[in-house]
Short mmCIF file of C-alpha atoms in Angstrom, two decimals:
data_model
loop_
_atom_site.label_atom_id
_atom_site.label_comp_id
_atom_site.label_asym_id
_atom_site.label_seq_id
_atom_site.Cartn_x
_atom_site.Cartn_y
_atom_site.Cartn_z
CA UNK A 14 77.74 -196.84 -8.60
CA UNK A 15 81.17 -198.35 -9.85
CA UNK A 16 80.24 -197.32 -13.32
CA UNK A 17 79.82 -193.62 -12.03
CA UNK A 18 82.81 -193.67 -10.35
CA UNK A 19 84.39 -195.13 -13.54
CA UNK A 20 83.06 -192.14 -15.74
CA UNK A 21 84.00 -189.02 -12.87
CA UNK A 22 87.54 -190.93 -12.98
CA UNK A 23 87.59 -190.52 -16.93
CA UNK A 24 86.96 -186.78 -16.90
CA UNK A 25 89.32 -186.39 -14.46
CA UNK A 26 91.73 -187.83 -16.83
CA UNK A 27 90.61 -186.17 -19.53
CA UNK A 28 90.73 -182.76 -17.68
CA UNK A 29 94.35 -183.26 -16.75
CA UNK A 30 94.73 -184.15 -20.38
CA UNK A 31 93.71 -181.35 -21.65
CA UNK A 32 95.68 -178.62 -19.36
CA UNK A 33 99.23 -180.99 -19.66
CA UNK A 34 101.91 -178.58 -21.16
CA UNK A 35 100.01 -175.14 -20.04
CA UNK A 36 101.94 -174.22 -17.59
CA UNK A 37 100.39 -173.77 -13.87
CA UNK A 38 96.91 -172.91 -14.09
CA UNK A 39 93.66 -173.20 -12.34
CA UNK A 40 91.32 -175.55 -13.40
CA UNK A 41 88.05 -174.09 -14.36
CA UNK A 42 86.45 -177.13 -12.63
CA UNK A 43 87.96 -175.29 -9.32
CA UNK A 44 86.36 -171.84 -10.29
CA UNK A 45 83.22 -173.15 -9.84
CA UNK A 46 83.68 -174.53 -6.78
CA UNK A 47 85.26 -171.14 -5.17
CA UNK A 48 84.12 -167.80 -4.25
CA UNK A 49 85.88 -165.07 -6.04
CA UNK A 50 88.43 -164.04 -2.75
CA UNK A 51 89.08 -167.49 -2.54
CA UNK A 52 90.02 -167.77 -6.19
CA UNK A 53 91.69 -164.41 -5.75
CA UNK A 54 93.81 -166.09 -2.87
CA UNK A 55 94.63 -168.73 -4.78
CA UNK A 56 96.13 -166.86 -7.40
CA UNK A 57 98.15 -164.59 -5.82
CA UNK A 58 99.65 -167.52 -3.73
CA UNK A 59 100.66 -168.92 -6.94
CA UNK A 60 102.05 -165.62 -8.60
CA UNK A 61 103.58 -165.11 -5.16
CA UNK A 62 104.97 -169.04 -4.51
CA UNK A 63 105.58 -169.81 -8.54
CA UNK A 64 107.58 -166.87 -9.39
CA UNK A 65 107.58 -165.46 -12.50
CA UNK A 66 103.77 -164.88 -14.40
CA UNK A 67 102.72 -163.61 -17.46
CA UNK A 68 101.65 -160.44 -15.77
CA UNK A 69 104.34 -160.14 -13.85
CA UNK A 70 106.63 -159.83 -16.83
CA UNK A 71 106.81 -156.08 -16.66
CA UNK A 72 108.67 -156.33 -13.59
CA UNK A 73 111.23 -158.11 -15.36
CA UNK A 74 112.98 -156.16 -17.83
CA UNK A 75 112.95 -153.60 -15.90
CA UNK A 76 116.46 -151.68 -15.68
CA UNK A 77 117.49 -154.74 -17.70
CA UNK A 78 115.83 -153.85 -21.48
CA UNK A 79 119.76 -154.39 -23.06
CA UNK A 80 120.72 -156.75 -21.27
CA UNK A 81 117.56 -158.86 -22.27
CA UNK A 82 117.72 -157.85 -25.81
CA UNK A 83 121.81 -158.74 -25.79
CA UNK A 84 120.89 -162.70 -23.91
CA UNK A 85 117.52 -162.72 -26.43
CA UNK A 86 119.95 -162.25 -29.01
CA UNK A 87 122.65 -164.57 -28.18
CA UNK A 88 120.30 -167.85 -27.42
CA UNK A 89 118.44 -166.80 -30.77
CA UNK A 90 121.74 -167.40 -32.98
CA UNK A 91 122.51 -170.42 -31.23
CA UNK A 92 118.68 -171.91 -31.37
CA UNK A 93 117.97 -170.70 -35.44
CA UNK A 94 121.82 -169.89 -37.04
CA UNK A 95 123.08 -172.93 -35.56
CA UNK A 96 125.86 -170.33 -33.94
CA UNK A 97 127.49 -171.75 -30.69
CA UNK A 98 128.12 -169.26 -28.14
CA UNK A 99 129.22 -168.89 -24.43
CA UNK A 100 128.10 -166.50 -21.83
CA UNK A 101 128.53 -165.30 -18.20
CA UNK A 102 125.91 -163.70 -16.39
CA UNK A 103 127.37 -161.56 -13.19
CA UNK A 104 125.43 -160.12 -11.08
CA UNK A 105 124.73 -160.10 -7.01
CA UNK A 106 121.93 -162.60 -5.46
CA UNK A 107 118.47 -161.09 -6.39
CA UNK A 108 119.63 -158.70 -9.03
CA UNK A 109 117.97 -160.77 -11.82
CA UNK A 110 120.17 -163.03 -13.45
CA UNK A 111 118.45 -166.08 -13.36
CA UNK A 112 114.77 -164.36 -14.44
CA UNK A 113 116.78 -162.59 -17.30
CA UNK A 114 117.55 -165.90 -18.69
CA UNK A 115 114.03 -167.68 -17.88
CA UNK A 116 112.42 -164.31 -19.77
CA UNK A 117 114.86 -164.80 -22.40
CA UNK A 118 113.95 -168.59 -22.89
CA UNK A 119 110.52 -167.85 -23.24
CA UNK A 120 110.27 -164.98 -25.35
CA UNK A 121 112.67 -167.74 -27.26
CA UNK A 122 110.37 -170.22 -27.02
CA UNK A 123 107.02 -168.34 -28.31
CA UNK A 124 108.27 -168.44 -31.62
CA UNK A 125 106.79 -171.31 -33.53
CA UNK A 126 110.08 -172.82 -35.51
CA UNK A 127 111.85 -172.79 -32.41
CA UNK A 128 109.30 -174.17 -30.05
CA UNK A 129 109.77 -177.49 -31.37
CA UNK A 130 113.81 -177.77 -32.02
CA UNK A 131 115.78 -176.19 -29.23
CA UNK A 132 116.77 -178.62 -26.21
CA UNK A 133 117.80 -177.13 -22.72
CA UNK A 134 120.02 -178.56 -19.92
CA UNK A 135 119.73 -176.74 -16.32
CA UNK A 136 122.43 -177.70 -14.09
CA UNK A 137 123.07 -176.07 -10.42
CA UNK A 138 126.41 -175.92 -8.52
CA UNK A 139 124.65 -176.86 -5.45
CA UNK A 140 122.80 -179.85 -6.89
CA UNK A 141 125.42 -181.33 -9.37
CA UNK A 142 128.66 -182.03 -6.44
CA UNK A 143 130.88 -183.26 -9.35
CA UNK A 144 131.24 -183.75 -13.03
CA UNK A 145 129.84 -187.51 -13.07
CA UNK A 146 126.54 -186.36 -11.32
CA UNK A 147 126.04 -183.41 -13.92
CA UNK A 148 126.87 -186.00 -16.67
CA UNK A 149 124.31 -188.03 -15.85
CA UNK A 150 121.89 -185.36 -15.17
CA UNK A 151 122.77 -184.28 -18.61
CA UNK A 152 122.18 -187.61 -20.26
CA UNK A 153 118.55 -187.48 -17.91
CA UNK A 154 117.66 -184.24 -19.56
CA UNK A 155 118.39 -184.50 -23.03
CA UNK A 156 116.39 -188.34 -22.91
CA UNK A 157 119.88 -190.23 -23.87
CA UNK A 158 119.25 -192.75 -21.08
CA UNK A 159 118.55 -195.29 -24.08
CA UNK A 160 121.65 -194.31 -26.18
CA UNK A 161 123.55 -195.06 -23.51
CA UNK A 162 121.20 -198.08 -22.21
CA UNK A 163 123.19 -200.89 -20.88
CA UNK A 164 126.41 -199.86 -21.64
CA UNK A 165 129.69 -200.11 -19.25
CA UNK A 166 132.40 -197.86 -19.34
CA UNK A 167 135.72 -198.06 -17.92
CA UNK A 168 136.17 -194.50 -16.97
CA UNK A 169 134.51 -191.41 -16.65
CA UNK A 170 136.08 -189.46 -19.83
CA UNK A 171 134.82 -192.38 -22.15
CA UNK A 172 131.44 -191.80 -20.39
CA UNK A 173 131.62 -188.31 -21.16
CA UNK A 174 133.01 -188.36 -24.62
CA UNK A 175 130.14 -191.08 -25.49
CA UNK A 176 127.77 -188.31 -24.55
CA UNK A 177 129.76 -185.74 -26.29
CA UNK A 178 129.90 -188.32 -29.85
CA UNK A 179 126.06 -188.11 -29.67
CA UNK A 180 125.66 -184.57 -29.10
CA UNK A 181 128.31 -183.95 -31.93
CA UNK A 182 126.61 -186.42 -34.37
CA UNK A 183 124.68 -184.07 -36.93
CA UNK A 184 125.89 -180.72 -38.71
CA UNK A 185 124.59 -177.50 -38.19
CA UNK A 186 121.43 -178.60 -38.67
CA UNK A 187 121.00 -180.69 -35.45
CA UNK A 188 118.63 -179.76 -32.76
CA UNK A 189 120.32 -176.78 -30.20
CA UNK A 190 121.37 -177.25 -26.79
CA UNK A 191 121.14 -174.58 -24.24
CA UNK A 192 123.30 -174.91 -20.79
CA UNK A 193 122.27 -173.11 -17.93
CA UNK A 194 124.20 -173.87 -15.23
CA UNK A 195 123.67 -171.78 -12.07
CA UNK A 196 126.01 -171.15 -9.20
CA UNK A 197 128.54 -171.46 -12.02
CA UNK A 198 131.35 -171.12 -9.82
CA UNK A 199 130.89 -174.29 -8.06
CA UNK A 200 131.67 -176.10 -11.16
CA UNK A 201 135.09 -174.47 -11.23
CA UNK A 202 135.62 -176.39 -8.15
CA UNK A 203 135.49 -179.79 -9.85
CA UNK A 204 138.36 -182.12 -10.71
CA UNK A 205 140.28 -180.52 -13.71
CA UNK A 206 137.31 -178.70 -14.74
CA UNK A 207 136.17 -181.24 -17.06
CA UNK A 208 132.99 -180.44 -17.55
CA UNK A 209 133.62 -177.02 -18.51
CA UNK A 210 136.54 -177.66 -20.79
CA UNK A 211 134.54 -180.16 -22.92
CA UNK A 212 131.17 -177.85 -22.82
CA UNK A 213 133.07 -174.63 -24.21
CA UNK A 214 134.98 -177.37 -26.65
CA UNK A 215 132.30 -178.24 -28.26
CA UNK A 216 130.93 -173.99 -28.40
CA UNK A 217 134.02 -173.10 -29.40
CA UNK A 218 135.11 -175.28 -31.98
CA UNK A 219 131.33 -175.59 -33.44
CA UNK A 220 130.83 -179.05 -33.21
CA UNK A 221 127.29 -178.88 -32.15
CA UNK A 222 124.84 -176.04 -32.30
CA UNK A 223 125.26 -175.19 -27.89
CA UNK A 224 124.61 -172.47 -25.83
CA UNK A 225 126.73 -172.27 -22.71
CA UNK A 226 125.03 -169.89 -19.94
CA UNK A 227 126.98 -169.99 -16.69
CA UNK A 228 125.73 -167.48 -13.61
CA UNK A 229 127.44 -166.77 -10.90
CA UNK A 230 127.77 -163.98 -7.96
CA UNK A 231 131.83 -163.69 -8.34
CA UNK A 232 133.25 -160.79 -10.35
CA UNK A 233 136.49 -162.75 -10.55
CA UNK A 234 134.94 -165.76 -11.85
CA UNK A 235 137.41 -165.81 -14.63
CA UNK A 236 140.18 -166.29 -12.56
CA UNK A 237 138.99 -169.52 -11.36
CA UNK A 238 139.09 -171.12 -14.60
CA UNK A 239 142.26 -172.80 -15.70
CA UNK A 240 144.00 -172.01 -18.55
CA UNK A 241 143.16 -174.51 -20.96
CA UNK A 242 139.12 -173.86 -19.66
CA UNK A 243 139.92 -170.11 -20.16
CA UNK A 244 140.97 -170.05 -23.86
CA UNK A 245 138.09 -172.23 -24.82
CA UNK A 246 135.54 -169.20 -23.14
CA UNK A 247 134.55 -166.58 -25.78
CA UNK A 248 134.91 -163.75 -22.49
CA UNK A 249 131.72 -162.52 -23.14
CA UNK A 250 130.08 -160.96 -19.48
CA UNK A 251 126.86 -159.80 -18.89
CA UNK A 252 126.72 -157.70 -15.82
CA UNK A 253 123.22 -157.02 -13.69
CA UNK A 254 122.84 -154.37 -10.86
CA UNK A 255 119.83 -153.92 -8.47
CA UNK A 256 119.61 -150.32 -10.26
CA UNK A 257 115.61 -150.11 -9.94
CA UNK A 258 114.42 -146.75 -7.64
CA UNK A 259 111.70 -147.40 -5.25
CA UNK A 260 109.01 -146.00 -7.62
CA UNK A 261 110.16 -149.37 -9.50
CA UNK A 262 110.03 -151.51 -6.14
CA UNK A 263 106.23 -150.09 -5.93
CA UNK A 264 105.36 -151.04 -9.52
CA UNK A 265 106.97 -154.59 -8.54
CA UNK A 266 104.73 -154.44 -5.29
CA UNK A 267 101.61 -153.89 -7.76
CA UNK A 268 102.21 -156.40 -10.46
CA UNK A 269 102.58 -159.24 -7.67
CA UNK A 270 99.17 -158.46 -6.12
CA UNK A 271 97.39 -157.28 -9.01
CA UNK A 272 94.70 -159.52 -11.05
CA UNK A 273 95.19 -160.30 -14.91
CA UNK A 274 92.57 -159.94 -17.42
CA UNK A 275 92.35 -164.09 -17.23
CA UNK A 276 90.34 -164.10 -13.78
CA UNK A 277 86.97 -165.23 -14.58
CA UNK A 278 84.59 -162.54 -12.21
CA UNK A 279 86.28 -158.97 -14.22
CA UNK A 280 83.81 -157.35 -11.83
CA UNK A 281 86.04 -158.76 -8.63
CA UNK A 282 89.18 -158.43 -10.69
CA UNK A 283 88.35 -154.53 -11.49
CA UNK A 284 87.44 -153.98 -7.66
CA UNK A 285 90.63 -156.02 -6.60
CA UNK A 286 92.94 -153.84 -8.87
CA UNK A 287 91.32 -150.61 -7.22
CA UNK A 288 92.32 -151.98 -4.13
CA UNK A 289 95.80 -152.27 -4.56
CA UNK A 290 96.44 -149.18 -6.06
CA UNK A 291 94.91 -147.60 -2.92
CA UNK A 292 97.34 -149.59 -0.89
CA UNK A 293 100.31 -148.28 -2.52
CA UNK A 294 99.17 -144.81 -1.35
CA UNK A 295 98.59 -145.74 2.18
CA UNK A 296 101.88 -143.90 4.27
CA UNK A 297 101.62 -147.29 6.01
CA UNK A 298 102.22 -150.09 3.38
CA UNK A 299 104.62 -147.47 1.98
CA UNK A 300 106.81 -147.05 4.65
CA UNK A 301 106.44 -150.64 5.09
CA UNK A 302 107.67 -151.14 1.40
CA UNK A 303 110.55 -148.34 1.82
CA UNK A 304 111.96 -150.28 4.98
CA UNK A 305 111.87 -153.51 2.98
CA UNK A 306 113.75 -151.49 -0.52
CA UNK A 307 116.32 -149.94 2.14
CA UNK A 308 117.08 -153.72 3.40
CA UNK A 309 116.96 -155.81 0.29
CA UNK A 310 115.30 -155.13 -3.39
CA UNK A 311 115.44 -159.07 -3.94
CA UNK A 312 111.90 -159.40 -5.37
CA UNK A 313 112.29 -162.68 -3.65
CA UNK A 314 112.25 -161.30 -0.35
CA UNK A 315 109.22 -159.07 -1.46
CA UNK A 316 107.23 -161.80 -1.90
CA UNK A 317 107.72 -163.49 1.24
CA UNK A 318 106.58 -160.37 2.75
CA UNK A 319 103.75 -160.54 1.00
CA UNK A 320 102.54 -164.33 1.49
CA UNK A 321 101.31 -163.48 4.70
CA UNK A 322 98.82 -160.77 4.08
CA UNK A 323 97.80 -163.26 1.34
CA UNK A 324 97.36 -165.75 3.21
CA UNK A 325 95.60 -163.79 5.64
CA UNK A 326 92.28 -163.18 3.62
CA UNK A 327 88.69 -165.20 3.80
CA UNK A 328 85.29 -164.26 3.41
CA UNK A 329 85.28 -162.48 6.55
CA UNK A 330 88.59 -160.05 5.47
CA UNK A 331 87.91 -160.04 1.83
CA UNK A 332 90.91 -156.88 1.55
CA UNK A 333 94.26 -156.72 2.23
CA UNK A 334 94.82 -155.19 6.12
CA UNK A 335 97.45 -152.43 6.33
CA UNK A 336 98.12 -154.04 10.11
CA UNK A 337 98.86 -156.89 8.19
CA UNK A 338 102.14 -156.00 5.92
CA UNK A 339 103.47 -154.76 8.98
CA UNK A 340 103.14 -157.95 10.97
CA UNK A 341 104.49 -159.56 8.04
CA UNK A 342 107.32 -157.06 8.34
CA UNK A 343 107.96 -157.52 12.16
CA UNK A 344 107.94 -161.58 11.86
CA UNK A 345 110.61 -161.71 9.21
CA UNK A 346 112.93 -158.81 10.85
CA UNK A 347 112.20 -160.89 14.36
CA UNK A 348 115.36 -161.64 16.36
CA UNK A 349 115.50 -165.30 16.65
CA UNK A 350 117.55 -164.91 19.72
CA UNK A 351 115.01 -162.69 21.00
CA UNK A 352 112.26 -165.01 20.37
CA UNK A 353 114.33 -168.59 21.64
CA UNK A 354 114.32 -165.89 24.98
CA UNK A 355 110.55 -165.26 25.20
CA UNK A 356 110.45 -169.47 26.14
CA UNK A 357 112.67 -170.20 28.95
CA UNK A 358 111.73 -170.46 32.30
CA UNK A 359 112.20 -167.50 34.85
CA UNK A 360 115.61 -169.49 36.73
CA UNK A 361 116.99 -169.64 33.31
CA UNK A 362 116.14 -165.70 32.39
CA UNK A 363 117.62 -165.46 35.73
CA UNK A 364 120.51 -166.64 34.75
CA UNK A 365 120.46 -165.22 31.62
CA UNK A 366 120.70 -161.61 33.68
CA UNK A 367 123.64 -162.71 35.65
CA UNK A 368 125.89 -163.31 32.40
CA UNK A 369 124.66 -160.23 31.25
CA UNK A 370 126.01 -158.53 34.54
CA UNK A 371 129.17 -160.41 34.51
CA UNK A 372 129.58 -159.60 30.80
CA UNK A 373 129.22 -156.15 32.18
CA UNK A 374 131.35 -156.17 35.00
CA UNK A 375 134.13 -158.03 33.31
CA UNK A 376 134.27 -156.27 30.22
CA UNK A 377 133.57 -159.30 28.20
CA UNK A 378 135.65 -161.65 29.89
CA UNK A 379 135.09 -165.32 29.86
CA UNK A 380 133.07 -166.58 32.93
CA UNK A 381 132.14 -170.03 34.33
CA UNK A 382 129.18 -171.23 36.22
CA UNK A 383 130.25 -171.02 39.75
CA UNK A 384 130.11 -167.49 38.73
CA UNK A 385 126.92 -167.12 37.29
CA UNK A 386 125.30 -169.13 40.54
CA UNK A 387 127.08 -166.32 42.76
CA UNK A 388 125.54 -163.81 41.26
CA UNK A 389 122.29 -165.59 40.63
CA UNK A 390 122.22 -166.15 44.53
CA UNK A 391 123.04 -162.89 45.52
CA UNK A 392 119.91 -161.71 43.52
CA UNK A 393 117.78 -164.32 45.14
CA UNK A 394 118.81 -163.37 48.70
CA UNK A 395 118.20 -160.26 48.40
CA UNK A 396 114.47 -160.58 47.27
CA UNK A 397 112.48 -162.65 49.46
CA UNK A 398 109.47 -162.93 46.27
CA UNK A 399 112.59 -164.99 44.71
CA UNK A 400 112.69 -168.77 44.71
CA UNK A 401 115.84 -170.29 45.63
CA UNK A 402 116.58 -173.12 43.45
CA UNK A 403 119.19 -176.09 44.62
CA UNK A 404 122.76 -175.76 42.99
CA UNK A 405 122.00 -179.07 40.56
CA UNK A 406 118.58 -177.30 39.80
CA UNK A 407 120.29 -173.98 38.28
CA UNK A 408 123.21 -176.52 36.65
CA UNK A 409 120.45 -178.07 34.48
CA UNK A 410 119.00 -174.96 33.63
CA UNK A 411 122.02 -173.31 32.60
CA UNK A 412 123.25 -176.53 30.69
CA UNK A 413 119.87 -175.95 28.80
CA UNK A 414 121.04 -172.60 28.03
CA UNK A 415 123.85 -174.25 26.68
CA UNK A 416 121.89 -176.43 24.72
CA UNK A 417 119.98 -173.66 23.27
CA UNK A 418 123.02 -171.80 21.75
CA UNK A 419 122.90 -168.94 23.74
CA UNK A 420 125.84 -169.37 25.57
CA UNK A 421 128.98 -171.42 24.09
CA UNK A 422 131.75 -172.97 25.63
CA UNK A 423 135.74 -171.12 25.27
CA UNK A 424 138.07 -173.88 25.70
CA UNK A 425 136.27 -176.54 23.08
CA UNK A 426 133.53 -179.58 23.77
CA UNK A 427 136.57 -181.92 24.53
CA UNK A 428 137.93 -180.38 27.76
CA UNK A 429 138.66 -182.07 30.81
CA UNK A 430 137.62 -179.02 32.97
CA UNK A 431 134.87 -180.01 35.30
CA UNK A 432 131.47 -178.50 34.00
CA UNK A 433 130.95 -175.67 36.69
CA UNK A 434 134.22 -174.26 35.90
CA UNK A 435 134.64 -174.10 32.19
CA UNK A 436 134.94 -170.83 30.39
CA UNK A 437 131.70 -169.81 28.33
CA UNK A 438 130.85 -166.61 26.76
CA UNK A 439 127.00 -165.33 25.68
CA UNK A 440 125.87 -165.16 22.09
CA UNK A 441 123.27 -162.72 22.52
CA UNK A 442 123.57 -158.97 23.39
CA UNK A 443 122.37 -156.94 25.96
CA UNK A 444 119.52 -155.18 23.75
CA UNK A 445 118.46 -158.65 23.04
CA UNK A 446 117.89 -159.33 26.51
CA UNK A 447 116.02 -155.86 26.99
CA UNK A 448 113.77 -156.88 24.05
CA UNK A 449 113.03 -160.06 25.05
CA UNK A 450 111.94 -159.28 28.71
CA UNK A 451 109.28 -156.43 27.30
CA UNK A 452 107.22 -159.06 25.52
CA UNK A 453 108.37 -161.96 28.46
CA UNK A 454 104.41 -163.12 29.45
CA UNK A 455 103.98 -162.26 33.62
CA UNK A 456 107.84 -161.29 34.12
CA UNK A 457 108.09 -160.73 37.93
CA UNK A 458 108.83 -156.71 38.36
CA UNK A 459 111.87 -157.83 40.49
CA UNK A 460 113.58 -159.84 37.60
CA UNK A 461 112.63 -156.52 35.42
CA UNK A 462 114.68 -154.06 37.76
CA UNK A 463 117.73 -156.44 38.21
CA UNK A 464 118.28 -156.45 34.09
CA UNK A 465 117.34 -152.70 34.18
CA UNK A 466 120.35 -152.36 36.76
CA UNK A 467 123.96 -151.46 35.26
CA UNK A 468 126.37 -153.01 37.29
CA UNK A 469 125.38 -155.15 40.69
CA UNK A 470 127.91 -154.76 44.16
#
């Protein structure tokens, strides 16, 4: 028994082995194992979840074949001329910039005598908070951690120029270095720039075969740099626009659900393909996909709409449902206000109504509890169906409100006002409300008709 166990743990080894370095795949032990929707599900939820795919590629380029060609270009000096070169990529969130450079690296990185030589660094604003963290991330990614080994330095800038020394030791024929470094912008933010200056040093004055990639969303990005950063920056800008038509979006829509050539039952995978195509001329899933290109063409957010349907098929719903995409639609337009409403109790919707009367009635005005329990009590007099709650009762529900964000305080947390009399306002509207008490489960009809009502005497 051991020795079995033994042996099933040595071809799992060996199986791991033997896919290291190919990217994210499916093991062919796992096709086996799975029905065809199954392995069709699992698939899609890792074109969907992984990003970019082979397939998927045509999507890329699209609206975007120079400014591929002009980044291919650029990285593939640097990585075989030994040319050092500096680049910004400008562009609004979603409008490509970072798949433009991924697409570029790997077109880069299918060619044999490159495959081998050319190093990258990725940095991110976000992650890196200052120029020591990014150093050492640096010094992580390029495997230096042993150059560098037990060393102590008495500053930063002799940590950085000790990392600089090694990257500068070698002429042009030293292994290339390609800087990404996303939310570029961020990095203008640190302490004299260091970073930066020493990065487009070393471009500029060719010490070391680098390519410097910054993105960012700012058109004055420039501007931000100092002076001494700024002459060291060749100025070249590459500039991306979501320019693609919906026709485009549709063809994006398609290569994200669509089966490659790889999937092992062709039969399923011809069927599946079929499928899809007859989805994009449902009026539907189209109008669906128009309402999603009018909000956002982030292929990002396409793909979130499209997880659930995904996720959404078995044995038993081996297609794609058309009801589906638009409950996908509905839960990621949902109003979270809305939603936080459908929960509360009926004192606190109650409530809720009152403000919304006040709000009404005052024109916006500021209004205090005492308030709210007037009106709240006049409503529950007059309808003998109502409960009448105690005073401290309706104070802890309407402190929950409070607690829920949907009400905030005017004169700041640190007051001295008693609690019943300080100044709130509502953060949600009045077509909130009106939303929220359709879908409210067993609303009383009397509750209905007081929100319905403009103004209350």
């Amino acid at each position: 028994m051991t020795k079995n166990r033994r042996k099933s743990k040595g071809q799992t080894a060996q199986d791991v082995s033997s896919t290291a370095g190919k990217g994210p795949q499916l093991s062919t032990r796992d096709t086996s194992i799975k029905s065809p929707i199954g392995l069709c599900q699992a698939v899609l939820r890792k074109q969907l979840t992984e990003g970019l795919t082979t397939q998927c590629g045509a999507h890329v380029r699209m609206g975007a074949d120079q400014e591929h060609r002009q980044m291919l270009d650029l990285l593939r000096r640097t990585a075989t001329s030994g040319e050092s070169n500096s680049v910004l990529v400008i562009g609004p969130r979603g409008s490509g910039k970072t798949r433009l450079i991924r697409t570029a690296i790997a077109d880069l990185l299918s060619e044999d005598q490159i495959r081998d030589s050319l190093l990258q660094v990725h940095l991110n604003g976000l992650l890196q908070t200052d120029d020591r963290i990014a150093l050492t991330e640096i010094t992580r990614q390029l495997k230096l951690e042993n150059t560098i080994g037990d060393k102590v330095f008495g500053s930063f800038s002799e940590t950085l120029q000790f990392l600089l020394e090694a990257l500068k030791s070698g002429d042009q024929s030293s292994k290339p270095i390609i800087f990404v470094l996303d939310e570029f912008d961020l990095f203008a933010h640190h302490k004299n720039q260091t970073l930066l200056y020493n990065l487009f040093d070393v471009a500029q004055s060719a010490q070391a075969p680098i390519c410097v990639v910054g993105i960012t969303c700012r058109l004055d990005m420039i501007e931000l740099l100092e002076k001494r950063v700024k002459s060291r920056f060749s100025h070249r800008q590459i500039h991306l626009f979501n320019s693609q038509t919906f026709q485009d979006f549709i063809v994006i829509f398609k290569n994200l659900l669509q089966l490659d050539a790889k999937f092992p039952d062709q039969t399923f995978s011809g069927s599946w393909n079929h499928h899809i195509e007859q989805l994009t001329t449902d009026p539907t899933v189209l109008d669906v996909l128009r309402q999603q290109f009018e909000f956002t063409k982030d292929v990002r957010a396409l793909q979130q709409l499209l997880m659930y349907p995904v996720c959404q098929l078995s044995e038993m719903s081996p297609t794609l449902s058309v009801s589906s995409f638009v409950e996908s639609r509905k839960m990621l337009t949902m109003d979270s206000k809305s939603a936080m409403l459908h929960g509360v109790s009926i004192l606190e919707l109650c409530l809720i109504i009152a403000m919304k009367h006040l709000t009404e009635i005052y024109e916006g005005e500021p209004f205090n509890f005492e308030m709210v329990y007037s009106e709240y009590s006049k409503f529950a007099q007059r309808k003998s169906s109502m409960q009448v709650f105690e005073k401290a009762v309706v104070l802890k529900a309407f402190e929950h409100l409070l607690h829920l964000e949907l009400v905030k305080t005017v004169d700041g947390a640190g007051s001295r006002v008693q609690k019943e009399y300080r100044l709130m306002q509502m953060l949600i509207h009045g077509s909130q409300i009106t939303e929220a008490l359709q879908k409210y489960p067993q609303c009383p009809t009397d509750v209905r008709q007081w929100a319905a009502s403009s103004l209350t005497s």
